[in-house]
Amino acid sequence: MTVLEIREIGDPVLRERSREVSSSELASAETQRLIDDMIETMRLAGGAGLAANQIGETVRIAVAEVSGQNPRYPYKPELPLTVLVNPVIEPLGHLSGAINEGCLSLPDLRAEVPRRLEIRVTYLDRHGVEHVEEKRGLTAGTFQHEVDHLDGVLIVDRADPGSLASWDSYERFHRDDFERRARGIVERFGQ
Ligand code: ZN
C-alpha cells in the first residue's frame, strides 16, 4: 500500500465535483488499490475520514473510520471502517446542530459547522453492494463532511467565520465547551 499526498486548501482539485464511479470501474484493480491507499493514508494521518479529491482523484469515493480514541477527535464515537462509493445523503427530520470540525486539507484550522443530526445515506461498498443506513449525531456530521468534499465543498464554506480557530486556540479556548456539547450529542443520539 502507498501513503498518498493529502492536498491542501487552494488546490483546485478540492473544489471540483467528483464524478460517479461505474460498477466496472469500481471492480477494477486500480480502483481497489486506490481504496486501500486511501484507507492507509487516512489512518496514518489520524483522520476520521478521507475523500478522493483530497488525494487528487475526482471520483465519488470516501472512507471513514473511528477506531478506539481518535487523537484528533477523542470525543467521536467508534465508527467501523466504511468505504462510501457514490454516496447520497438525505436529511431526516429537522434537527441541526453546530459541530466543531477539522479537516486534513485545512491544516491547523477548526470551525463550527452546522450539520443535520439525522440523515439517511445510500452508498455502494467497495464490492458494489448497496447500503441504506441512518446515521445520527456526530457520525452524521462525519458523513456530511466527506460528501461535501466530493461536491467540492470545504468546512470554511459552511462555517461561522467567527468560529475559525487554530488547533492551539481550539485547545485553549473552545475544547472544553465543545467536548461538553459533543458528549451531549453522543448521549442523545448514541452516535
Ligand atoms: Zn475534510
PDB file of N, CA and C in Angstrom, residues 5 7 15 23-24 34 66 72 78 88 96 104 126 138 146 171 181:
ATOM      1  N   GLU A   5      -0.276  11.696  -0.997  1.00  0.00           N
ATOM      2  CA  GLU A   5      -0.162  13.097  -0.568  1.00  0.00           C
ATOM      3  C   GLU A   5      -1.551  13.686  -0.381  1.00  0.00           C
ATOM      4  N   ARG A   7      -3.942  16.679  -0.382  1.00  0.00           N
ATOM      5  CA  ARG A   7      -3.994  18.021  -0.970  1.00  0.00           C
ATOM      6  C   ARG A   7      -4.568  19.013   0.033  1.00  0.00           C
ATOM      7  N   ARG A  15     -11.931  21.695  -5.126  1.00  0.00           N
ATOM      8  CA  ARG A  15     -13.130  22.464  -5.479  1.00  0.00           C
ATOM      9  C   ARG A  15     -13.908  21.837  -6.629  1.00  0.00           C
ATOM     10  N   SER A  23     -19.820   0.501 -12.062  1.00  0.00           N
ATOM     11  CA  SER A  23     -19.553  -0.765 -11.364  1.00  0.00           C
ATOM     12  C   SER A  23     -18.296  -1.445 -11.895  1.00  0.00           C
ATOM     13  N   SER A  24     -18.039  -1.329 -13.202  1.00  0.00           N
ATOM     14  CA  SER A  24     -16.823  -1.973 -13.731  1.00  0.00           C
ATOM     15  C   SER A  24     -15.573  -1.227 -13.245  1.00  0.00           C
ATOM     16  N   LEU A  34      -6.680   2.045  -5.121  1.00  0.00           N
ATOM     17  CA  LEU A  34      -6.908   3.420  -4.660  1.00  0.00           C
ATOM     18  C   LEU A  34      -7.608   3.418  -3.298  1.00  0.00           C
ATOM     19  N   VAL A  66     -13.564   5.487  12.748  1.00  0.00           N
ATOM     20  CA  VAL A  66     -13.102   5.936  14.067  1.00  0.00           C
ATOM     21  C   VAL A  66     -12.912   4.670  14.886  1.00  0.00           C
ATOM     22  N   ARG A  72      -7.169  13.052  17.096  1.00  0.00           N
ATOM     23  CA  ARG A  72      -7.636  14.362  16.646  1.00  0.00           C
ATOM     24  C   ARG A  72      -9.041  14.659  17.175  1.00  0.00           C
ATOM     25  N   GLU A  78     -17.040   5.392  18.139  1.00  0.00           N
ATOM     26  CA  GLU A  78     -16.427   4.461  17.183  1.00  0.00           C
ATOM     27  C   GLU A  78     -17.297   4.339  15.931  1.00  0.00           C
ATOM     28  N   VAL A  88     -25.079   9.176  -1.335  1.00  0.00           N
ATOM     29  CA  VAL A  88     -26.120  10.207  -1.418  1.00  0.00           C
ATOM     30  C   VAL A  88     -26.704  10.361  -0.018  1.00  0.00           C
ATOM     31  N   SER A  96     -30.781  20.094  13.569  1.00  0.00           N
ATOM     32  CA  SER A  96     -29.446  20.511  13.164  1.00  0.00           C
ATOM     33  C   SER A  96     -28.670  20.903  14.414  1.00  0.00           C
ATOM     34  N   LEU A 104      -8.225  17.357   7.193  1.00  0.00           N
ATOM     35  CA  LEU A 104      -6.826  17.095   6.833  1.00  0.00           C
ATOM     36  C   LEU A 104      -6.345  18.031   5.723  1.00  0.00           C
ATOM     37  N   ARG A 126     -17.197  -1.243  -1.269  1.00  0.00           N
ATOM     38  CA  ARG A 126     -16.145  -1.456  -2.270  1.00  0.00           C
ATOM     39  C   ARG A 126     -16.417  -2.653  -3.165  1.00  0.00           C
ATOM     40  N   LEU A 138     -22.836  12.909  15.838  1.00  0.00           N
ATOM     41  CA  LEU A 138     -21.507  13.244  15.317  1.00  0.00           C
ATOM     42  C   LEU A 138     -21.175  12.407  14.083  1.00  0.00           C
ATOM     43  N   GLU A 146     -17.615  14.314   4.502  1.00  0.00           N
ATOM     44  CA  GLU A 146     -16.982  13.587   3.382  1.00  0.00           C
ATOM     45  C   GLU A 146     -17.744  13.806   2.075  1.00  0.00           C
ATOM     46  N   GLU A 171      -7.789  24.238  21.456  1.00  0.00           N
ATOM     47  CA  GLU A 171      -7.474  23.550  22.721  1.00  0.00           C
ATOM     48  C   GLU A 171      -7.597  24.515  23.904  1.00  0.00           C
ATOM     49  N   ARG A 181     -20.529  19.790  24.653  1.00  0.00           N
ATOM     50  CA  ARG A 181     -21.638  19.686  23.685  1.00  0.00           C
ATOM     51  C   ARG A 181     -21.588  18.361  22.937  1.00  0.00           C
TER      52      ARG A 181
END
